Coordinates of C-alpha atoms in Angstrom, one line a residue:
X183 CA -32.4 -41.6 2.8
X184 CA -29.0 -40.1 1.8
X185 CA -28.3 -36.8 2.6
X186 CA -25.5 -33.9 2.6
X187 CA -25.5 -30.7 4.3
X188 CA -24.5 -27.6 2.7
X189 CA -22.9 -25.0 5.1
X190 CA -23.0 -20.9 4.7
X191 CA -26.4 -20.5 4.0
X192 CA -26.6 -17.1 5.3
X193 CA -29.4 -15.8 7.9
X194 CA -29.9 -12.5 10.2
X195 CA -30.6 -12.5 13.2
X196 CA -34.2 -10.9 14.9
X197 CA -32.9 -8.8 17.3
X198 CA -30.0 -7.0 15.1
X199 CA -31.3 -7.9 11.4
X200 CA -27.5 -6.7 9.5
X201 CA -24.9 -9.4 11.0
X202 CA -24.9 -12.5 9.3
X203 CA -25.7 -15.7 10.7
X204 CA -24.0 -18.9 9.3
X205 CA -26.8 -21.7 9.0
X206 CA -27.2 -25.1 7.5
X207 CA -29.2 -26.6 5.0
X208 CA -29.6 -30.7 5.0
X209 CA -30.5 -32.4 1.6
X210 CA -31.5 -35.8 0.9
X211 CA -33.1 -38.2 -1.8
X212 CA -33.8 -42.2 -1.4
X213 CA -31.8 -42.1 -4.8
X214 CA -28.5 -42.4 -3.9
X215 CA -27.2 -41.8 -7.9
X216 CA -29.4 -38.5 -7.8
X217 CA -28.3 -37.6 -4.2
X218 CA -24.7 -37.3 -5.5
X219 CA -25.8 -35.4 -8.8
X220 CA -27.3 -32.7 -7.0
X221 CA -24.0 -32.9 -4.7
X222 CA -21.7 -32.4 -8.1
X223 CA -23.8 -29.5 -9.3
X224 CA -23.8 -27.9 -6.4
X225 CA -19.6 -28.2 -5.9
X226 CA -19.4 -27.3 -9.3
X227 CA -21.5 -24.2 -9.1
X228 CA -18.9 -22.7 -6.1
X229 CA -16.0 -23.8 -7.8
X230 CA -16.5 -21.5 -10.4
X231 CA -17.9 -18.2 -9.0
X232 CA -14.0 -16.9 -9.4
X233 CA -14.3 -14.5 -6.6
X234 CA -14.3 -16.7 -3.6
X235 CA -10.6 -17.2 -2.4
X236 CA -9.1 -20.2 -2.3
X237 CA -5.9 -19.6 -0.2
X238 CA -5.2 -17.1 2.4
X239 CA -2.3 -16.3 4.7
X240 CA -3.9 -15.2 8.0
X241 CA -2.5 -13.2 11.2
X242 CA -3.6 -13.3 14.2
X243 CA -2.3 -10.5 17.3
X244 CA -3.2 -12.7 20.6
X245 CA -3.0 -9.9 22.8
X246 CA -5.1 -7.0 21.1
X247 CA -8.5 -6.2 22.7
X248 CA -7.8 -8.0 25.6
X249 CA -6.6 -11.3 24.0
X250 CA -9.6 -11.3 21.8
X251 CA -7.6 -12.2 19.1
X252 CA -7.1 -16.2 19.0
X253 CA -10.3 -16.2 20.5
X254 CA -12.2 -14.8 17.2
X255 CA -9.9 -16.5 15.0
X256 CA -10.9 -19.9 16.7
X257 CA -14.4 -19.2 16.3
X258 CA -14.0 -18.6 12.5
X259 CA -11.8 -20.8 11.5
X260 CA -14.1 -23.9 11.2
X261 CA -16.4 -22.0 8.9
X262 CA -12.7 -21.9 6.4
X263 CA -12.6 -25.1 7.0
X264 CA -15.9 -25.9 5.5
X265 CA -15.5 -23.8 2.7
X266 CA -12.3 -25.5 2.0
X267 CA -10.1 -22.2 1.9
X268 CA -6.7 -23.0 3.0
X269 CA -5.4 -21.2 5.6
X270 CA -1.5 -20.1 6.7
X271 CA -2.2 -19.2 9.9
X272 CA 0.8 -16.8 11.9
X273 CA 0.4 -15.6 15.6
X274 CA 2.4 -12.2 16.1
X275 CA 4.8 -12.6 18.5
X276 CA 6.3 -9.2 18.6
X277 CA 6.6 -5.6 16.9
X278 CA 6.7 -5.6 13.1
X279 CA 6.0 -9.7 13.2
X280 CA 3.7 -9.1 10.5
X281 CA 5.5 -6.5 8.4
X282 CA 8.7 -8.5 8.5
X283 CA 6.6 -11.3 7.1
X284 CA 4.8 -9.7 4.1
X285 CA 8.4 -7.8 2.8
X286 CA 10.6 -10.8 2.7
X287 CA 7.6 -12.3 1.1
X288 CA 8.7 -13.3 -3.0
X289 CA 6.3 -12.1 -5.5
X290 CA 5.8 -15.6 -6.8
X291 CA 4.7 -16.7 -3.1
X292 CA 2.3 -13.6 -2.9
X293 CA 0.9 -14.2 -6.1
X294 CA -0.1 -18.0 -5.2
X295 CA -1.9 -16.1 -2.2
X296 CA -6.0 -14.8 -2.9
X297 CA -5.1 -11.9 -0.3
X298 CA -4.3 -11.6 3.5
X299 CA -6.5 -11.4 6.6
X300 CA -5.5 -9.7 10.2
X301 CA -7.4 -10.9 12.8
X302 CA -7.0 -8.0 15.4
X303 CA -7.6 -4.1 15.4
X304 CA -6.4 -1.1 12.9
X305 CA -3.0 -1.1 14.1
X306 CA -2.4 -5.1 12.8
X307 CA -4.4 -3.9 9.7
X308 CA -2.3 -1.1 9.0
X309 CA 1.2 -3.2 9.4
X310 CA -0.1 -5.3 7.3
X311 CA -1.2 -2.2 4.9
X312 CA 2.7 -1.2 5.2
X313 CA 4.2 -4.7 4.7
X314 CA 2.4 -5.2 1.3
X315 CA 2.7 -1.8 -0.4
X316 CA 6.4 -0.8 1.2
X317 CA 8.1 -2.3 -2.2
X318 CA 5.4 -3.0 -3.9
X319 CA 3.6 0.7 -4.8
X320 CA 5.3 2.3 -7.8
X321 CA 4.4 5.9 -7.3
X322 CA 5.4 9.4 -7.3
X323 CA 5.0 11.1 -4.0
X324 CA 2.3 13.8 -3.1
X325 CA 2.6 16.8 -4.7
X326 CA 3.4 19.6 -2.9
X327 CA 3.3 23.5 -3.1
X328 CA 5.7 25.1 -5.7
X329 CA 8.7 26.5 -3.3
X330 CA 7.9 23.7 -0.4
X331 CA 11.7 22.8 -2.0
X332 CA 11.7 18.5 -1.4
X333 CA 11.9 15.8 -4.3
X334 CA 12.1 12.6 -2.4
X335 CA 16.0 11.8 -1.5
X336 CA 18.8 14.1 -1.1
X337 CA 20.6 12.3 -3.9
X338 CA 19.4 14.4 -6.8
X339 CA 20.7 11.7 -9.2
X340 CA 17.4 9.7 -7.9
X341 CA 15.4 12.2 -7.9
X342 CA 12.8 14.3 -10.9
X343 CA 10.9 17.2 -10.7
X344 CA 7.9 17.7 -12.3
X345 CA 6.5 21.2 -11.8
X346 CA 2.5 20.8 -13.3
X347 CA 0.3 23.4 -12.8
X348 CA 2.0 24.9 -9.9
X349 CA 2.7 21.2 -8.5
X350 CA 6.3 19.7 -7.4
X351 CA 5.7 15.5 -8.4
X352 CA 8.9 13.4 -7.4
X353 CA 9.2 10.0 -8.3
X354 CA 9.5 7.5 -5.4
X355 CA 12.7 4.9 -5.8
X356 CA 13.3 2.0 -3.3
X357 CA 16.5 3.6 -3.0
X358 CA 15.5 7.3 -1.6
X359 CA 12.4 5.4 0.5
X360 CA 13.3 4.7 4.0
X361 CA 10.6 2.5 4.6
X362 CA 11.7 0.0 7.4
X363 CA 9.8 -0.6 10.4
X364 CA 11.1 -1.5 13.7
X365 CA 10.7 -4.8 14.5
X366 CA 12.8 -5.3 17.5
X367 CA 10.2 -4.8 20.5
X368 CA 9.1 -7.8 22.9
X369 CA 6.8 -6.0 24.8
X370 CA 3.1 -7.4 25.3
X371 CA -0.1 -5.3 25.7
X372 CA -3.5 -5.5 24.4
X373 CA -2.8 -2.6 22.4
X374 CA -3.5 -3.6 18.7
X375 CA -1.0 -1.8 16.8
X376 CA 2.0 -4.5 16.7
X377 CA 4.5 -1.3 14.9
X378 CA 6.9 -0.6 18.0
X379 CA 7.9 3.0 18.7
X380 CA 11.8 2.4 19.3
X381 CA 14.6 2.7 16.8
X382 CA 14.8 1.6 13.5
X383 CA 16.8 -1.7 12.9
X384 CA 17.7 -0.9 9.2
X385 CA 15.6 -3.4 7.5
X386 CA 16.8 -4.2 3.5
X387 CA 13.5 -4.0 1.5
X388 CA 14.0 -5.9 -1.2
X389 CA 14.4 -3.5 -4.2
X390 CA 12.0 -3.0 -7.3
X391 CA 12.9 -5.4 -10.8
X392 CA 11.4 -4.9 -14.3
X393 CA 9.9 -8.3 -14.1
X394 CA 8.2 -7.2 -10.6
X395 CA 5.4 -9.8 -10.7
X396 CA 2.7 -7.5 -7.8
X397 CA 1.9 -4.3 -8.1
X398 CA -0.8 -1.9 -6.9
X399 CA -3.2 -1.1 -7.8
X400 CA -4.5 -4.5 -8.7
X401 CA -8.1 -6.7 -9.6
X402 CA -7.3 -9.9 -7.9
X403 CA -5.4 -9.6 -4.5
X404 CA -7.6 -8.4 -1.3
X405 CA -7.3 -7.8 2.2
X406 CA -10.0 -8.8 5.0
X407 CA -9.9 -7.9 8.7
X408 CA -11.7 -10.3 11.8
X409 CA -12.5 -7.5 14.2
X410 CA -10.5 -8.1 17.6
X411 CA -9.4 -4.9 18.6
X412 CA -10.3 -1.9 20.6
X413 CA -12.0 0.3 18.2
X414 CA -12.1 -1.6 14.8
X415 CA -12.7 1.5 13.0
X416 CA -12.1 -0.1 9.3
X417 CA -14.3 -2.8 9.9
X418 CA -17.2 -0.3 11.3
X419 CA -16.6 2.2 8.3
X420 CA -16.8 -0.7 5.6
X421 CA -19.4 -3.7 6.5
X422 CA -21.2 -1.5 9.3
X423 CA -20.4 -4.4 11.5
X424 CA -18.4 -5.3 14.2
X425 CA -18.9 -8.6 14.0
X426 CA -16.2 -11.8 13.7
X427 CA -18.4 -13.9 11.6
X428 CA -19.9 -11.5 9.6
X429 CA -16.5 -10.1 8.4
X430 CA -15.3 -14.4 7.9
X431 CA -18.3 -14.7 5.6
X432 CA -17.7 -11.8 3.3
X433 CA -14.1 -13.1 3.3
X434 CA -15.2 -16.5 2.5
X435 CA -17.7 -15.9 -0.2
X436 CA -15.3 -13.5 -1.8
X437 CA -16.6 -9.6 -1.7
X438 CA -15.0 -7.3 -2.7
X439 CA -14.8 -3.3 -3.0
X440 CA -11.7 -1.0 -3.4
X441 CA -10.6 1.0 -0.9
X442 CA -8.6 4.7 -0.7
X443 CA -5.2 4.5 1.1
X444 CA -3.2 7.8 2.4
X445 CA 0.1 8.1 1.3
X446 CA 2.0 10.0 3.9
X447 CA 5.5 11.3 3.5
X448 CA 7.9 12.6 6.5
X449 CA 10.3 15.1 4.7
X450 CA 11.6 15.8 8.6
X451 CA 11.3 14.4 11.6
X452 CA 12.3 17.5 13.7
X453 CA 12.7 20.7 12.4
X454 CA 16.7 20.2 12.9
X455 CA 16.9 16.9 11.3
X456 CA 18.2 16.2 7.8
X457 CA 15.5 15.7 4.9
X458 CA 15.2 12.3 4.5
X459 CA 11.2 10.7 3.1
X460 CA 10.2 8.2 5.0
X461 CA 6.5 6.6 3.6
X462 CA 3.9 5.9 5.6
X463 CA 0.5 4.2 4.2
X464 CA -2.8 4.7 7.0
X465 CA -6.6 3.5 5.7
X466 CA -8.4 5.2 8.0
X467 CA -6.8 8.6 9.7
X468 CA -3.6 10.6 9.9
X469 CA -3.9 13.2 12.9
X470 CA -1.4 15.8 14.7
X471 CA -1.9 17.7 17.8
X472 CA -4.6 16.5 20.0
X473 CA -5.1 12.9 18.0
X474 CA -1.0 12.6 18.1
X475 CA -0.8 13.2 22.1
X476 CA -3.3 10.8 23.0
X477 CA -1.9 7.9 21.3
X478 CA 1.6 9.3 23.0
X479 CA 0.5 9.5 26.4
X480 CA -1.6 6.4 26.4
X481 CA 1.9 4.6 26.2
X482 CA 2.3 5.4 29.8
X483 CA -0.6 3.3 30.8
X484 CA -0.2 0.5 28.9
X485 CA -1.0 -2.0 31.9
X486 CA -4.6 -0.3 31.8
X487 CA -6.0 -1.8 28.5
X488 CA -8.7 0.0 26.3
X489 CA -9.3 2.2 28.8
X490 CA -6.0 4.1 29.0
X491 CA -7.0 6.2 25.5
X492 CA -10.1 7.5 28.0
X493 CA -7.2 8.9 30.7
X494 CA -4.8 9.8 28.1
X495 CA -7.6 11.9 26.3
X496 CA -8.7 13.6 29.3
X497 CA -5.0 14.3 30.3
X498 CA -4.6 16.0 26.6
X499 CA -7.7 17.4 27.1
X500 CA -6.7 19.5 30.4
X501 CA -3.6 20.5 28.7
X502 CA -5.4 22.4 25.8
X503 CA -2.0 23.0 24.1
X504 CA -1.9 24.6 20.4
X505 CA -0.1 24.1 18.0
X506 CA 1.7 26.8 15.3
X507 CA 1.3 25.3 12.0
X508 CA 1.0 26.2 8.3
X509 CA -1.2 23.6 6.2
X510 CA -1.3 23.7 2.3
X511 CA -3.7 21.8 0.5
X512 CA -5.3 21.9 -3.3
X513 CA -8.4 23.1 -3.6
X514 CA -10.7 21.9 -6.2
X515 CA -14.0 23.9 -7.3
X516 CA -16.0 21.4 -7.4
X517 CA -15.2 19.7 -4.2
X518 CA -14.5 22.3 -1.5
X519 CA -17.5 24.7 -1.6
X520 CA -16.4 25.6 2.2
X521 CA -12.7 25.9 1.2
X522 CA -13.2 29.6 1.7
X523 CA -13.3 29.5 5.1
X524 CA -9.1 28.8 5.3
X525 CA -8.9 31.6 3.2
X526 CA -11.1 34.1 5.6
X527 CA -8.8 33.1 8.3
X528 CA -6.2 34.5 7.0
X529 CA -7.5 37.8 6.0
X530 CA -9.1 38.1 9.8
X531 CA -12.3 37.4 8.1
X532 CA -15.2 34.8 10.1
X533 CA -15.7 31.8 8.3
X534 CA -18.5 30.2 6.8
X535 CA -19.5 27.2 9.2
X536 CA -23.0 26.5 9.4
X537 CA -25.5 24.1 9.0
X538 CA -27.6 26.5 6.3
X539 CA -24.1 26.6 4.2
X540 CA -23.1 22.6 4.7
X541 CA -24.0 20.9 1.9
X542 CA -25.7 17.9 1.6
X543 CA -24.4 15.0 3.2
X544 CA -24.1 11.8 1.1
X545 CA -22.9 8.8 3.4
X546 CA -21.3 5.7 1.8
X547 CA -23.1 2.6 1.1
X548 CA -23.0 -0.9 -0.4
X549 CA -22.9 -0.3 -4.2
X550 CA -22.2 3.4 -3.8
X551 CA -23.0 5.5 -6.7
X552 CA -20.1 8.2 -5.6
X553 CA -17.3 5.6 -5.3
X554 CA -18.5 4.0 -8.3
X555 CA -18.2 7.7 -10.6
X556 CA -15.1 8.2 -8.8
X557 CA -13.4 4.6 -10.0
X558 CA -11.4 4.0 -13.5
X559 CA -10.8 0.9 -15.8
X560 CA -7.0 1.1 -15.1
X561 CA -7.7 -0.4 -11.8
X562 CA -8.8 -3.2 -13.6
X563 CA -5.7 -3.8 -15.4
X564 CA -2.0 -3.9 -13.7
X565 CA -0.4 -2.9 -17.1
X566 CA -2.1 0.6 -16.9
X567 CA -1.2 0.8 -12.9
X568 CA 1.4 3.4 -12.8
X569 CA -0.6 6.3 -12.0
X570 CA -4.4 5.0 -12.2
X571 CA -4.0 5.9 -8.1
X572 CA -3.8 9.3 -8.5
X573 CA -6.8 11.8 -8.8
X574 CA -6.7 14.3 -11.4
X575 CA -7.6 17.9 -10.5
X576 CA -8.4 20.2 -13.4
X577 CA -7.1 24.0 -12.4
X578 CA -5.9 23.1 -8.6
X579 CA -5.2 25.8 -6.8
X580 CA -3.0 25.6 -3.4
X581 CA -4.6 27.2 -0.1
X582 CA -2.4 27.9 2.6
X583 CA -4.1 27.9 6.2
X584 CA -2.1 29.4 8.9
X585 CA -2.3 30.2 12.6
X586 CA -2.8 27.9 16.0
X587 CA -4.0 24.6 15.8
X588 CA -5.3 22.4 18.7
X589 CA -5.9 19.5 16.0
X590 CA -5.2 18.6 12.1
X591 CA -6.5 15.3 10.9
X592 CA -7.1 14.0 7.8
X593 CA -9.7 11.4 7.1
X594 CA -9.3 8.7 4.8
X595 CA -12.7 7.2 5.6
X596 CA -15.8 8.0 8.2
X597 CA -13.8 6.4 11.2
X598 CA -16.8 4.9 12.5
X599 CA -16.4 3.3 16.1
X600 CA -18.8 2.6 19.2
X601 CA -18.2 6.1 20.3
X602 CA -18.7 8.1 17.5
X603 CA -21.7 6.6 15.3
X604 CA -21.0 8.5 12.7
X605 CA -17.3 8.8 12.3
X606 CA -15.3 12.0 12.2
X607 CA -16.8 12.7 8.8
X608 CA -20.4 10.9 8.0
X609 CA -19.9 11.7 4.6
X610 CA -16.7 10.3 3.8
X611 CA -16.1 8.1 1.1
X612 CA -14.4 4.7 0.5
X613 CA -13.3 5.2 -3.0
X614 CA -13.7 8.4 -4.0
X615 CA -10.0 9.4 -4.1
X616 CA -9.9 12.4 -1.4
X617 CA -9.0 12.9 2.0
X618 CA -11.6 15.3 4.7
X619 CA -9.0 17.8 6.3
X620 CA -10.4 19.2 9.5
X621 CA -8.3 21.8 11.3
X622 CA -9.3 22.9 14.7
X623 CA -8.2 26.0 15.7
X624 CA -7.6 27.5 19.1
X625 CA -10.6 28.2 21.0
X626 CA -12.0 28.0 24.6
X627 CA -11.8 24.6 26.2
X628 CA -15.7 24.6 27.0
X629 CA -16.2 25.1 22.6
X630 CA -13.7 22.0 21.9
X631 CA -15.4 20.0 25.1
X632 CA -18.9 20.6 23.2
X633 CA -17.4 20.0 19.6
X634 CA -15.5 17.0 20.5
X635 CA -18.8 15.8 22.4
X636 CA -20.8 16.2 19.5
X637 CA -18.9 12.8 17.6
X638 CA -20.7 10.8 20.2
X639 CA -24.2 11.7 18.9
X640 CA -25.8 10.1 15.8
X641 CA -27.1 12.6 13.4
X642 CA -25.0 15.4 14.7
X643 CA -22.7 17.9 13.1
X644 CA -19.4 18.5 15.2
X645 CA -17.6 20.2 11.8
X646 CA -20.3 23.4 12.0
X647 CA -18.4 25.0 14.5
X648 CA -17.4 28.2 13.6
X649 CA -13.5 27.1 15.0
X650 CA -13.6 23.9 12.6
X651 CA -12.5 23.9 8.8
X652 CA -13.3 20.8 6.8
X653 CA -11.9 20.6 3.4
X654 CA -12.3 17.5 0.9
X655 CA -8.9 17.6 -0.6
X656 CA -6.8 15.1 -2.4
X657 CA -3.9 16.2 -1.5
X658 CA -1.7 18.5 1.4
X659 CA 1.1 19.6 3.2
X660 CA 1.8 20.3 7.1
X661 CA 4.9 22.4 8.4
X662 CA 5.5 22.8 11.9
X663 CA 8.2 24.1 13.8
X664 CA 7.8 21.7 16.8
X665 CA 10.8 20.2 17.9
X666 CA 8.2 16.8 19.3
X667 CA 5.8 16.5 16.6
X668 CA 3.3 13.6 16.7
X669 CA 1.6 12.6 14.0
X670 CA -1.5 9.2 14.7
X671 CA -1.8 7.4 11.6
X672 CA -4.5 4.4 12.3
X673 CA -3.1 4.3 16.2
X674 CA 0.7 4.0 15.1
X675 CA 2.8 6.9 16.6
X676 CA 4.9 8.5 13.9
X677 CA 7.1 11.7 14.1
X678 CA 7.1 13.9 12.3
X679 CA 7.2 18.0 11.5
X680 CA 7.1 18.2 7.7
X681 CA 5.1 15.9 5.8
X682 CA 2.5 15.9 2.4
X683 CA 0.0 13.8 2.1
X684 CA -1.8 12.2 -0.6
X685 CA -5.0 10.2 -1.5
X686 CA -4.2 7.0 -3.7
X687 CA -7.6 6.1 -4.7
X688 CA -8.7 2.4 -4.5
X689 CA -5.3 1.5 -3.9
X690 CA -6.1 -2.0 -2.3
X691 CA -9.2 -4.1 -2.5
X692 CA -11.1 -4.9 0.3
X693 CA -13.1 -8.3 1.6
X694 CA -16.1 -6.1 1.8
X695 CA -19.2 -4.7 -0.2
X696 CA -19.6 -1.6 2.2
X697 CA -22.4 -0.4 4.8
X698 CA -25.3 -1.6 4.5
X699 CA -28.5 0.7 4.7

């Protein structure tokens, strides 16, 4: 007999039936002319499904989750192998390793690359995120309030105001863009995010050109993430899976979905500081307050692991500080039937929260009809890029909340993770083009205790409390007068007292198909 064996024939397993199972499949025939026919066929069939990618530049973060990292990646890695993807394979070594990487990057070498994979947590995922759009997203920034009184550089040569229905739109240039990221730190931790917290080292990003070769939003370049850190929240909120192989399989026979991406703009970084926009990307979450200090105080017990965000929470936790704040963000009719409830703050009035006035929840799955009706053919085509990001609002109308915050966060997706089942919104979308504002205002400690509790409980609501406003928004603003604001944008500290914020919808493509059912 003369056989072959064709590996990635796909199985599930009894005891959890979503993760996929690699398996193999042996064929043979005493013809030994037939035996390599079916052989051809079979080669010539995979060659040609388009999607599968063919070369890949993969990192790897050795240290996050515990040094899980190499470990996953060696456990994958023969399945590329087989599949005959090639693979440039980079361990981080330090802070901004990967960034560094991606921005010195030529367009001619990132086009010859199908897309890249980070084989650790949110925080490598989220460099990554950063290194490939810093110079490479041609778009205005978020619009913000009329009066709020930025345009994107202090050089008003660079700068152009746009004032559409009550809207300031400035144009983003490399020039009026500080977007470096340290890269200078040695230390080592388990902690996924590689982006170090010290000084800037005044990075030259390369600067935009006519015949710019990559831009965003694109059809053909993806990213993919091997789950290896502490919470994997990106991996949870689009396969459903936290599972190495699983995630290498979509990679390796090519899925793909498009994914929303915040972009967040620091106007100042202390209320006494010059203006100067500094642009941040984050896939999953951008949070202030309680979701800023944790991060923060969890650098002071580093040597613990994982479990120092379970100290540093409880410590923020004890605290119960509040912070003054004022948040402005565009209300649309048709997608903020609670948006009332900011509104009723103001006037003293109680809001609306209630699971008799929530609407019906919709979750995100594989083929999602939502995302779908939310998507638009210039995705499809990097001629019409320029603004195919951006979601339209007919007649938006700015709502400014005011008052005492102990939280503001804005989710990107559901922010799924072992803890919290469901996320920090069940029904968020991965590609609808808006972001889930939830403010938390001041109340007892024994209310937040039982709202915060409530994340860890499938099927709960913890955005019914009467404290809680949740507001599906494409776009907002934050003003503080804090002289040590924090913002958390997918683990990565960044500071910050002024900033808008914007949803760029399906910015990047994912190696993903979604959650399944």
């Amino acid at each position: 007999m003369h056989r072959f064996v064709v590996h990635g024939g796909i199985t599930r397993t009894r005891k959890c039936p979503s993760p996929w199972v690699p398996c193999e499949y042996i064929f043979g025939h005493k013809d030994l002319k037939t035996c390599k026919n079916w052989f051809e066929r079979l080669m010539a069939c995979i060659n040609n499904e388009g999607d599968r990618p063919k070369n890949l530049m993969v990192f790897v973060h050795p240290l996050c989750g515990k040094g899980r990292g190499v470990k996953n990646w060696e456990t994958v890695a023969p399945l590329f192998g087989r599949a005959k993807i090639k693979t440039k394979v980079i361990v981080t070594d330090r802070a901004g390793h990967a960034y560094d990487t991606l921005v010195s990057l030529s367009d001619i070498e990132l086009k010859a690359l199908d897309g890249v994979v980070a084989v650790g947590g949110d925080g490598l995922f989220n460099e990554i995120l950063n290194g490939i759009l810093s110079s490479r997203y041609k778009a205005s920034y978020p619009p913000t309030p009329e009066g709020f009184g930025y345009f994107g550089s202090n050089d008003n040569e660079n700068c152009e105001e746009q004032t559409r229905n009550g809207l300031n739109c400035s144009m983003q240039t490399p020039d009026s863009v500080d977007t470096t990221f340290p890269g200078n730190s040695t230390k080592c931790d388990d902690h996924e995010p590689l982006l170090s917290t010290s000084q800037p080292t005044g990075l030259e990003i390369p600067s935009l050109k006519q015949d710019h070769l990559v831009s965003f939003p694109n059809d053909w370049f993806r990213l993919g993430i091997i789950p290896s850190g502490s919470t994997d929240a990106i991996v949870l909120s689009t396969t459903g899976e936290r599972d190495p192989v699983t995630s290498a399989l979509l990679i390796i026979l090519g899925r793909r979905m498009s994914l929303d991406i915040a972009q967040v703009v620091r106007w100042k970084s202390s209320p006494t500081a010059e203006v100067l926009p500094t642009v941040r990307y984050a896939a999953s979450f951008a949070g202030y307050g309680f979701y800023g200090e944790v991060i923060r105080e969890s650098e002071n017990y580093r040597w613990m692991g994982p479990a120092r965000y379970d100290i540093s929470g409880t410590m923020v936790f004890l605290k119960h500080r509040s912070y003054e704040a004022k948040v402005a963000f565009l209300e649309t009719p048709d997608t903020n039937p609670l948006a009332a409830s900011a509104e009723d703050y103001v006037t003293g009035a109680q809001p609306l929260q209630s699971h008799q006035r929530r609407p019906h929840r919709i979750i995100c799955r594989t083929n999602c009809f939502v995302c779908k009706e939310a998507s638009t053919p210039g995705q499809n085509s990097e001629d019409e890029v320029a603004d195919s990001s951006r979601t339209i609002c007919e007649n938006p109308k700015w709502v400014w909340s005011k008052g005492c915050f102990l939280s503001v966060g804005a989710a990107v997706i559901s922010c799924r993770n072992e803890r919290a089942p469901d996320g920090l919104v069940a029904d968020a979308h991965l590609s609808d083009g808006f972001l889930h504002l939830l403010l938390i205002r001041d109340c007892p400690p024994l209310l937040y205790l039982w709202h915060l509790t409530q994340f860890t409980k499938k099927g709960s609501d913890p955005l019914s409390f009467k404290f809680v406003e949740h507001h599906k928004t494409p776009a907002f603003t934050f003003i503080s007068s804090h002289d040590e604001s924090v913002w958390n944008l997918d683990g990565e500290i960044f500071q910050a007292c002024e900033v808008s914020v914007q949803a760029c919808r399906g910015l990047v493509n994912l190696f993903a198909s979604g959650p399944e059912v």
